[in-house]
Coordinates of C-alpha atoms and ligand atoms in Angstrom, one line a residue:
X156 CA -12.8 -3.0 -16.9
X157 CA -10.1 -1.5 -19.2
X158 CA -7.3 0.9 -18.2
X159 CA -5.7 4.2 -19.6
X160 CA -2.6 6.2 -19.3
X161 CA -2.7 9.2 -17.2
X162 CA -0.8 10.4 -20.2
X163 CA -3.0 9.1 -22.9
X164 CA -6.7 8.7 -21.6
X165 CA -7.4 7.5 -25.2
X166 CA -5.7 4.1 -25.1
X167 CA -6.7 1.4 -23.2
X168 CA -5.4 -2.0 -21.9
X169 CA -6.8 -5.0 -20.8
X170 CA -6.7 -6.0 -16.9
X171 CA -4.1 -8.6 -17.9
X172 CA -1.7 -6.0 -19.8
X173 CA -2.2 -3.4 -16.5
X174 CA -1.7 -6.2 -14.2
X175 CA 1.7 -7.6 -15.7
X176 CA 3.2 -4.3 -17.1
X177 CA 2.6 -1.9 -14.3
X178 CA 4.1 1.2 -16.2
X179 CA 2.5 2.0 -19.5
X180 CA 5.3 2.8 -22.3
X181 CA 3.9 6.7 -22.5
X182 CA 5.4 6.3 -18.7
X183 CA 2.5 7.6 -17.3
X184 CA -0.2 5.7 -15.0
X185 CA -2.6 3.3 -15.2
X186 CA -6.3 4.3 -14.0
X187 CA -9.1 2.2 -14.1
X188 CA -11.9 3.1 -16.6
X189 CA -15.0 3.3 -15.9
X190 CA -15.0 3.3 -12.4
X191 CA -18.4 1.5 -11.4
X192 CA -21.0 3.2 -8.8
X193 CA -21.3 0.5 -6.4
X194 CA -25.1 2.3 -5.2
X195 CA -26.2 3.0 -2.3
X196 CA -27.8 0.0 -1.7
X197 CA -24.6 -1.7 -0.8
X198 CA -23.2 0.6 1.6
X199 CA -26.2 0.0 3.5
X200 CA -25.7 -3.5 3.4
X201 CA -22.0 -4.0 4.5
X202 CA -21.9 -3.8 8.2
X203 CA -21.8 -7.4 9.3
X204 CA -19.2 -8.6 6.3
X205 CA -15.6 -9.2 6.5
X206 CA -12.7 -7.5 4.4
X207 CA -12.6 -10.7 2.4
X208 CA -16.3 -10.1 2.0
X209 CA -16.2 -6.7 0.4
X210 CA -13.4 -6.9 -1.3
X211 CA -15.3 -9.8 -3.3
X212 CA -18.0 -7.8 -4.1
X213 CA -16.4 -4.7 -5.2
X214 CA -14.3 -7.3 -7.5
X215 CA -17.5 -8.8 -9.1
X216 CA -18.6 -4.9 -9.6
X217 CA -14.8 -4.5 -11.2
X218 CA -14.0 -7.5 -13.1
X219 CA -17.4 -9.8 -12.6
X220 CA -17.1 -9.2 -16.8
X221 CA -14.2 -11.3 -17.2
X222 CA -13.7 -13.4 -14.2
X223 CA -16.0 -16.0 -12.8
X224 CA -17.3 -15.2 -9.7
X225 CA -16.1 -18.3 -7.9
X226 CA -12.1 -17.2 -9.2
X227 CA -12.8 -14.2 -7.9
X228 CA -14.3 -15.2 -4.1
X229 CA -11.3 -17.7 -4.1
X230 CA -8.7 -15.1 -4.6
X231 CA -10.0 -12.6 -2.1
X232 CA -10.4 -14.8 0.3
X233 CA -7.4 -16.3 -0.3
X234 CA -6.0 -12.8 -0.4
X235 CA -7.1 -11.5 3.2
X236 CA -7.3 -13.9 5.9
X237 CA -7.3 -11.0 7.9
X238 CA -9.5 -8.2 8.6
X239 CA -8.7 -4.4 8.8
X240 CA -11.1 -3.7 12.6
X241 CA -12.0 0.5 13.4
X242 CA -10.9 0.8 17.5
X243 CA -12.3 3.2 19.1
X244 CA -10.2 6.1 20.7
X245 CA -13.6 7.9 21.7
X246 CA -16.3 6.3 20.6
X247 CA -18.2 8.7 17.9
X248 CA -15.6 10.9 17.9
X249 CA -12.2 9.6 17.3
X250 CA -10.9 5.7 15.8
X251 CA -7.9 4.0 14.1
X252 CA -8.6 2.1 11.3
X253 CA -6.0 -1.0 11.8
X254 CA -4.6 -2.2 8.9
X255 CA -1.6 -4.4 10.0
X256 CA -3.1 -7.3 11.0
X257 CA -1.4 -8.8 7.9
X258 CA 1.7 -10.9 7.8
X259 CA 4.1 -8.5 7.3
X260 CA 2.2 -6.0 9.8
X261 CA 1.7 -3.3 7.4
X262 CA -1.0 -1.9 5.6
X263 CA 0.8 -3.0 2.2
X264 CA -0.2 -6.7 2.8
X265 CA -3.4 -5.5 1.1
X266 CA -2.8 -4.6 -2.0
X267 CA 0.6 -6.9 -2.4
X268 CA -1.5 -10.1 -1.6
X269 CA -4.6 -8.6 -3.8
X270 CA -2.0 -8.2 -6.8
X271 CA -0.5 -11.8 -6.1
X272 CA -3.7 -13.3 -5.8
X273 CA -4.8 -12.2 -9.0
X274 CA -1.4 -12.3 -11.0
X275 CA -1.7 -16.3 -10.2
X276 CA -5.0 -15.7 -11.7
X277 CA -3.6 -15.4 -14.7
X278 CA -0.2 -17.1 -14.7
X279 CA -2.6 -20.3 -14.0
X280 CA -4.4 -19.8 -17.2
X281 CA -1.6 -19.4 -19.4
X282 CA 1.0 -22.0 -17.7
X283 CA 4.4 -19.7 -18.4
X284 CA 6.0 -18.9 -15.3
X285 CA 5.9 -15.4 -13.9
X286 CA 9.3 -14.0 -13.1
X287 CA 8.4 -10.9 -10.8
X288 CA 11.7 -9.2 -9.6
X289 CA 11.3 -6.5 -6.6
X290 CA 14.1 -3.9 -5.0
X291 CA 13.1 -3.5 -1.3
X292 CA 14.0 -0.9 1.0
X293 CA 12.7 -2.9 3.5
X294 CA 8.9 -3.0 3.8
X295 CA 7.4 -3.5 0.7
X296 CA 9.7 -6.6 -0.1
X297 CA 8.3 -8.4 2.9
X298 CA 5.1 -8.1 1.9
X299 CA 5.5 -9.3 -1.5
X300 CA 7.5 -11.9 -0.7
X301 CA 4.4 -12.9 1.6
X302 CA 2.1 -12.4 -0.6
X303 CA 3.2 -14.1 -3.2
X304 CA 5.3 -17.0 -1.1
X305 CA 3.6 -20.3 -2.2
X306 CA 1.6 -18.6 -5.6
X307 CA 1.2 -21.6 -8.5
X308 CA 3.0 -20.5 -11.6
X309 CA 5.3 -17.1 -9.6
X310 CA 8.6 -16.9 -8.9
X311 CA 9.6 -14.1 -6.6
X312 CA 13.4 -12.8 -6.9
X313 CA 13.7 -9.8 -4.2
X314 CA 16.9 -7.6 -4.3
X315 CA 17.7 -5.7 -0.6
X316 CA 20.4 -3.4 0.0
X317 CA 22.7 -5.6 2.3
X318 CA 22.7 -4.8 6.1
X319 CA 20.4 -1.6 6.0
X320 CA 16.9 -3.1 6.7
X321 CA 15.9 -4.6 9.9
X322 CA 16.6 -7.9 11.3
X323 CA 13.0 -8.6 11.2
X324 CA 12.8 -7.6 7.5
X325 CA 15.2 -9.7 6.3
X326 CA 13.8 -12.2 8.0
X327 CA 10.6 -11.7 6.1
X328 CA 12.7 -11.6 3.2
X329 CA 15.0 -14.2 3.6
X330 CA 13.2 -17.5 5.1
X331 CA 10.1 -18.2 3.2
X332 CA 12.3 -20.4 0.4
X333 CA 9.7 -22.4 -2.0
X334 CA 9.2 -20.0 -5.0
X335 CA 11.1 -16.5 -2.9
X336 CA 15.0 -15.6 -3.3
X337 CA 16.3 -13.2 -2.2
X338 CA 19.4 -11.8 -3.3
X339 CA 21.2 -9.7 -0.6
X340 CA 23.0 -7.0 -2.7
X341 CA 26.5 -5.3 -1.2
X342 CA 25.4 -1.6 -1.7
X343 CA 22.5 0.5 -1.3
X344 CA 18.5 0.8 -2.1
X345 CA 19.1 2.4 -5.1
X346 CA 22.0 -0.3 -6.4
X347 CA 19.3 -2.6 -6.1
X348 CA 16.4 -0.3 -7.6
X349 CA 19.3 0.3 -10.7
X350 CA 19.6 -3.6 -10.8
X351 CA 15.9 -4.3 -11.4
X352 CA 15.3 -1.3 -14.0
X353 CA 17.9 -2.8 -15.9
X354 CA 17.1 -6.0 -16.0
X355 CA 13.2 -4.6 -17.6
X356 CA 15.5 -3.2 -20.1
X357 CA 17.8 -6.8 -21.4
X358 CA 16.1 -8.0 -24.3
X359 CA 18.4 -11.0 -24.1
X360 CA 17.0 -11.5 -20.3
X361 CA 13.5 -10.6 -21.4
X362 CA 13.7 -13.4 -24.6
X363 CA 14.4 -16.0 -21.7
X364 CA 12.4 -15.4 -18.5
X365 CA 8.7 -13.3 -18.6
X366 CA 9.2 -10.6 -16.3
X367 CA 6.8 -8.8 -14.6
X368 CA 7.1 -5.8 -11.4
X369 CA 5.8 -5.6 -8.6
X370 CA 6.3 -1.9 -7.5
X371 CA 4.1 0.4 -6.0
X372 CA 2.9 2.0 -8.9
X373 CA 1.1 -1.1 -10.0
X374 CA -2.7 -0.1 -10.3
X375 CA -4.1 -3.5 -8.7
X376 CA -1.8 -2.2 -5.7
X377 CA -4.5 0.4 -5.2
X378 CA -7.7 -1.4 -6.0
X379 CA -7.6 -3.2 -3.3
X380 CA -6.6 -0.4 -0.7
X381 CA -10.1 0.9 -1.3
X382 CA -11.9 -2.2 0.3
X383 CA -10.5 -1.3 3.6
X384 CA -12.2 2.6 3.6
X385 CA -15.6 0.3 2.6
X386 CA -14.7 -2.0 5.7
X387 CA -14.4 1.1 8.0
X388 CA -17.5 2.8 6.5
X389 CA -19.4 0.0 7.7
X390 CA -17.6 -0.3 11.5
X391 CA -19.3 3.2 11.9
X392 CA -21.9 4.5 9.8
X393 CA -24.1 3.5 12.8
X394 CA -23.0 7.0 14.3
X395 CA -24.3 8.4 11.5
X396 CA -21.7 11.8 11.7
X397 CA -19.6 12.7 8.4
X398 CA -16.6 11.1 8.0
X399 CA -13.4 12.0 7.8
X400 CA -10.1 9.9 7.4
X401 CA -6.9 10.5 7.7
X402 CA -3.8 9.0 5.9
X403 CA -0.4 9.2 7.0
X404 CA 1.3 9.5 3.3
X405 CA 4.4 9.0 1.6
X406 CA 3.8 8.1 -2.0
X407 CA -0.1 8.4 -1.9
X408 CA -1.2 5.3 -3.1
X409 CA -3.3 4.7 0.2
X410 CA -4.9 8.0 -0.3
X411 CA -5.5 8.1 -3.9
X412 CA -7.1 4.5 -3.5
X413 CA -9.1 6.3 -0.7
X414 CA -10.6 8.8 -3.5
X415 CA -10.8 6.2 -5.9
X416 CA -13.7 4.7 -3.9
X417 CA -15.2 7.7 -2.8
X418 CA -15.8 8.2 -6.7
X419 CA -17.2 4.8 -6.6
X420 CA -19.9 6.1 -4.0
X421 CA -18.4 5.4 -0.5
X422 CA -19.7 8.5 1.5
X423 CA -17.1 10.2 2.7
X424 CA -16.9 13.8 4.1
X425 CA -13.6 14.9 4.1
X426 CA -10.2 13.6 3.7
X427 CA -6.7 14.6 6.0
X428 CA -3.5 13.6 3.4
X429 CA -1.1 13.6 6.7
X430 CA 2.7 13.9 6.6
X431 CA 6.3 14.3 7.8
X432 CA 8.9 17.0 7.0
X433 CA 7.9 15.5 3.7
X434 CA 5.3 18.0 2.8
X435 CA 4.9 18.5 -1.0
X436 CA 1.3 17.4 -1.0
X437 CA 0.1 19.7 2.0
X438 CA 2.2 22.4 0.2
X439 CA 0.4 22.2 -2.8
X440 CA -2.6 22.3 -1.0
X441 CA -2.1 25.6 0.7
X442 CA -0.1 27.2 -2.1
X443 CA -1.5 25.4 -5.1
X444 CA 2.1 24.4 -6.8
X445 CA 3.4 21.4 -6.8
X446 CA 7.1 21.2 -5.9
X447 CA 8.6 17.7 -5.7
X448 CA 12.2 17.9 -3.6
X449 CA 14.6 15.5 -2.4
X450 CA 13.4 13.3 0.3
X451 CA 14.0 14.1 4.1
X452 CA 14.5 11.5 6.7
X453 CA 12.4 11.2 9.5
X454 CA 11.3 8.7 12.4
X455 CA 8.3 7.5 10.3
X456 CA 10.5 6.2 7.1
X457 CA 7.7 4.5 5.4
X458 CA 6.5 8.4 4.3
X459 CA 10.2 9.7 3.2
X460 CA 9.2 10.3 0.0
X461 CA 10.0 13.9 -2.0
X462 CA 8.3 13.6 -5.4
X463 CA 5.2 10.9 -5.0
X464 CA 4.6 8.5 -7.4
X465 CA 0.8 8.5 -6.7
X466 CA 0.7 12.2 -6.9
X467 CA -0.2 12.5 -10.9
X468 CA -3.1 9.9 -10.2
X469 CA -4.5 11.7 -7.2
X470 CA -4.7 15.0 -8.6
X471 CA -6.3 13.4 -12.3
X472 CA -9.1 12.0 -9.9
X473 CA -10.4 15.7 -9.3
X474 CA -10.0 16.5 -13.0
X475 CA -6.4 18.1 -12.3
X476 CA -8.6 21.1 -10.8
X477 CA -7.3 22.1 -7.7
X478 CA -9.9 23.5 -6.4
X479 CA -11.6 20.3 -6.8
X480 CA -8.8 18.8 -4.5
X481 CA -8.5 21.0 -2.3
X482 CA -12.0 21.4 -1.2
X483 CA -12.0 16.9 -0.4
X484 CA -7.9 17.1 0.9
X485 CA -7.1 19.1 3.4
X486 CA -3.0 18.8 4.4
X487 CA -1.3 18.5 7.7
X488 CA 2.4 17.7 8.5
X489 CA 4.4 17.0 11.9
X490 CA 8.1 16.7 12.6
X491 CA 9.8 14.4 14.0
X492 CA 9.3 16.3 17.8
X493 CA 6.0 16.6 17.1
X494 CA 5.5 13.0 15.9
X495 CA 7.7 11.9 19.5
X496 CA 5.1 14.0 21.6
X497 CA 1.7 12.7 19.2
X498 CA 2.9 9.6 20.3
X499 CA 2.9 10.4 23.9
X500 CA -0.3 12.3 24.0
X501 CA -2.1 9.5 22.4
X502 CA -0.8 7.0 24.5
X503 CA -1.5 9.2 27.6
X504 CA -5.1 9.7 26.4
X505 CA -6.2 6.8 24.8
X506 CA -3.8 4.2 25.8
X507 CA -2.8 4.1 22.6
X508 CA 0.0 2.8 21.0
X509 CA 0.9 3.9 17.8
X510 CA 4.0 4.1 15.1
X511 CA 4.9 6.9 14.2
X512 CA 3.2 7.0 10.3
X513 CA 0.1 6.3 12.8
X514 CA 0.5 9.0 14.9
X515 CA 0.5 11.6 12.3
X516 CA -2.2 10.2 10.8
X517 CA -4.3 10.3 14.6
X518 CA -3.0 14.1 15.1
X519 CA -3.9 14.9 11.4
X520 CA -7.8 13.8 12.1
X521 CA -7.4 15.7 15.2
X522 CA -6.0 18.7 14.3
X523 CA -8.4 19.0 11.5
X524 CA -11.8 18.1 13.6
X525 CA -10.7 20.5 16.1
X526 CA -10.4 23.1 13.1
X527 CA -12.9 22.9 10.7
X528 CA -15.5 19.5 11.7
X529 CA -17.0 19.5 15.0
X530 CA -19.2 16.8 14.3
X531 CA -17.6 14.7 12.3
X532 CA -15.8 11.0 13.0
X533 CA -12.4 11.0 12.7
X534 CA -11.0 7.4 11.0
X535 CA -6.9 7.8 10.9
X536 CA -5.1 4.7 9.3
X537 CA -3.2 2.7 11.2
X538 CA -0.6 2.1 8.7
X539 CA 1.9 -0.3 10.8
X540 CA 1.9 -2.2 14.2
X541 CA 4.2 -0.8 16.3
X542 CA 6.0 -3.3 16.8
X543 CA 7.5 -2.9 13.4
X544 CA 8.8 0.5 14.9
X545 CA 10.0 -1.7 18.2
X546 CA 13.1 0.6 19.6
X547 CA 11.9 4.0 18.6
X548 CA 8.2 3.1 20.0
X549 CA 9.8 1.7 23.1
X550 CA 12.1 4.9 23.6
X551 CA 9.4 7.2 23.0
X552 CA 6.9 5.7 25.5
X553 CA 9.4 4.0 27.8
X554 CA 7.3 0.8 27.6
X555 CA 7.7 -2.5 26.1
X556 CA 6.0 -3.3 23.0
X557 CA 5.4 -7.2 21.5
X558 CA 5.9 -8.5 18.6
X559 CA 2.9 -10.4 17.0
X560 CA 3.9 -14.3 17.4
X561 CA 3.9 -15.0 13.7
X562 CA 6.4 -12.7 13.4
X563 CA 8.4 -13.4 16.0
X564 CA 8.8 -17.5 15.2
X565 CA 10.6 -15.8 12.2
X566 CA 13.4 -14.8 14.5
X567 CA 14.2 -18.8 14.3
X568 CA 14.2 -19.5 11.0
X569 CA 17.6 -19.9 9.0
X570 CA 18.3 -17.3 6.4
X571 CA 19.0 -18.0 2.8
X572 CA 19.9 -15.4 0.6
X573 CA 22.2 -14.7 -2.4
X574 CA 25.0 -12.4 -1.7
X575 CA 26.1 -10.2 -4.8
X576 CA 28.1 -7.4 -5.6
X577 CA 26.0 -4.3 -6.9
X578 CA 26.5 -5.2 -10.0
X579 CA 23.9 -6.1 -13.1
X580 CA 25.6 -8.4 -14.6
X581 CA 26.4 -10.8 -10.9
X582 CA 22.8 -10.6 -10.7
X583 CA 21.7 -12.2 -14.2
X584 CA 24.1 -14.3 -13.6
X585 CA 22.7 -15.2 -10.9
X586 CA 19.3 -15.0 -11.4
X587 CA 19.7 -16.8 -14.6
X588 CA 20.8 -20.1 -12.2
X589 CA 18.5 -20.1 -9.6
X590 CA 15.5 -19.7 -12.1
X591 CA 17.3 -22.6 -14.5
Ligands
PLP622 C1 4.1 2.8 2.8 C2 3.7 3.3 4.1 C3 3.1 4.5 4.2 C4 2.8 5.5 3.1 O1 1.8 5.0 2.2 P1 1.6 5.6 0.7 O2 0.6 4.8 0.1 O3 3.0 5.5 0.1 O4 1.3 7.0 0.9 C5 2.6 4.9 5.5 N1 2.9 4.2 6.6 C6 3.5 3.0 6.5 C7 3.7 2.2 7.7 C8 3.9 2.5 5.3 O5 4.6 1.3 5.2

């Protein structure tokens, strides 16, 4: 497997180079080349297997070339000691795929603990330690810091805007110790985002310590995300109805990773890209213009995004032809009323409870069935528990919700974090002690 620029399709990279630099200099993004058909034959065969399962055998079709197939069943099953279950709203109609059965009850455990898994991979192999250094809003942090808490040969240094995430986030962020620091900066997201992009930048920091990122835009982020569409495909290809999923969105990763395996041969009908107020991508499906703007915020956070990352990558899987696009995406988008009274329907007709990213994504495969697919199955992702979501969900359906007991033995735990001003050179400083 080798990977181009969405800027330069004639230069490739190794997996090692993707994996470690993330951003290609031409600043465009990585894509994998050539994307394997997996054949038919193996969708049949998936029913009975685990996420762990598939995503091993989608990695032997990937990188079976240049890792052993014993490295590679050890680091997906290392990688997802969890599985990613369809419930049923109505059975042949209507599901959630559930994707937060992870440690940090999000959907990003996935590709974060993929990524980790296969950055200590590496890191093994070459005994230099890995330096990867994170700015966190809040959710992604958590699950890196999961994912990579306890990796041979990684050190984890997570930077998060002091007192603007959630108790429960800093928690995740601030009690695993071992090889994880956090450093709990006294200004905002961005501080900490301007922080990290400098240090990439330092030569002199670069000269000591091997730094690596492990944002979003990282490809092996998105690999991964694919083995859970596989994993639904075979909860409910008994039904044998077109399928259509639906993905609540914010930077797109979780739907281009969708297509991504669809190109690999995954038969899938139909997808719903399903927002907030933060519409660009339905816009540029009815209008066909794409107009990033400044981000909006709503109740379901996660999707406050203006200008997608993943956008570029999504629209180069259908040759940058929109008609391409538009006849596999189709766009819906909520507010936050109609988010609050999703929730409320669902719950009053399923006994359902969903966060809000999940909600859009349930009303998006609704609205869409209802419109154009009568007898199709709706998948929507369950992007988040809702516990994650614990005072908004309880508000909105005036009931109590629980949070998950490995969570919640978090609440316990002492937190350890370094407090700095928002300020690049407190942090080298900084970082340059803890790491000596
Ligand atoms: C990150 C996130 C999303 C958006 O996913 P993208 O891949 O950025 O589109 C949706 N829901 C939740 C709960 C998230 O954490």
């Amino acid at each position: 497997m080798r990977f181009y620029s969405t800027n330069n399709p004639e230069i490739t990279v190794t997996t090692e180079q993707a994996l470690f630099h993330s951003m290609p200099a031409d600043k465009g993004l990585y894509m994998p080349t050539p994307l394997p058909h997996l054949g038919t034959q193996f969708f049949d065969d998936i029913s009975g297997q685990s996420l762990a399962e598939i995503g091993f055998e989608i990695s032997k079709a990937l990188f079976g070339d240049e890792i052993s197939k014993a490295d590679l069943e050890e680091l997906t099953h290392r990688a997802f000691p969890f599985d990613t279950p369809v419930v049923n709203l109505e059975a042949g109609r209507m599901a959630v795929l559930e994707l937060f059965h992870g440690p940090s009850l999000a959907f990003k455990d996935v590709g974060a603990r993929y990524m980790a898994a296969l950055m200590s991979y590496y890191s093994k192999r070459s005994d230099k330690e890995i330096n990867i250094l994170v700015a966190t809003s809040g959710d992604t942090g958590g699950a890196v810091a999961m994912g990579f808490h306890n990796v041979h040969g990684v050190r984890v240094s997570i930077l998060y805007p002091s007192g603007r995430v959630s108790d429960l986030q800093e928690k995740q962020l601030t009690t695993l110790g071992g090889n994880v620091q956090a450093f709990e900066v006294d200004g905002s997201f961005d501080d900490c985002q301007a922080i990290v992009k400098q240090a990439f930048v330092d030569a002199e920091l670069n000269a000591q310590l091997s730094l690596s990122s492990a944002n979003s835009i990282n490809i092996f982020r998105l690999i991964p995300q694919g083995f859970y569409y596989v994993r639904a495909y075979g909860q409910v290809r008994n039904h044998q109805k077109p399928i259509v999923f639906s993905t609540p969105s914010g930077n797109f990763g979780n739907l281009s990773a969708g297509v991504m395996v669809q190109q690999m041969g995954l038969p899938v009908d139909h997808f719903v890209a399903a927002t907030n107020l933060n519409h660009v991508v339905p816009d540029y499906l009815t209008t066909g213009t794409y107009i990033p703007k400044e981000s909006v915020a709503t109740i379901s956070n996660a999707m406050d995004v203006g200008s997608p990352s993943n956008f570029v990558r999504l629209s180069h899987l259908y040759g940058d032809n929109f008609n391409q696009f538009k006849a596999n995406v189709s766009g819906y988008f909520y507010d936050d009323d109609a988010t609050r009274a999703g929730m409320q329907k669902i719950y009053a007709k399923y006994g359902y409870i969903a966060c809000p990213h999940t909600a859009i994504g349930i009303m998006g495969a609704q609205d869409f069935l209802v419109e154009s697919k009568q007898n199709s199955i709706g998948i929507a992702l369950a992007t988040a528990h809702p516990s994650k979501f614990k005072p908004l969900v309880e508000e909105v359906l005036n009931l109590t919700v629980d949070v998950p007991e490995r969570l919640a033995k978090l609440a316990d735990r002492p937190k350890h974090s370094i407090f700095i001003p928002a300020q690049y050179e407190a942090f080298k400083e900084s970082l340059l002690q803890t790491v000596a």
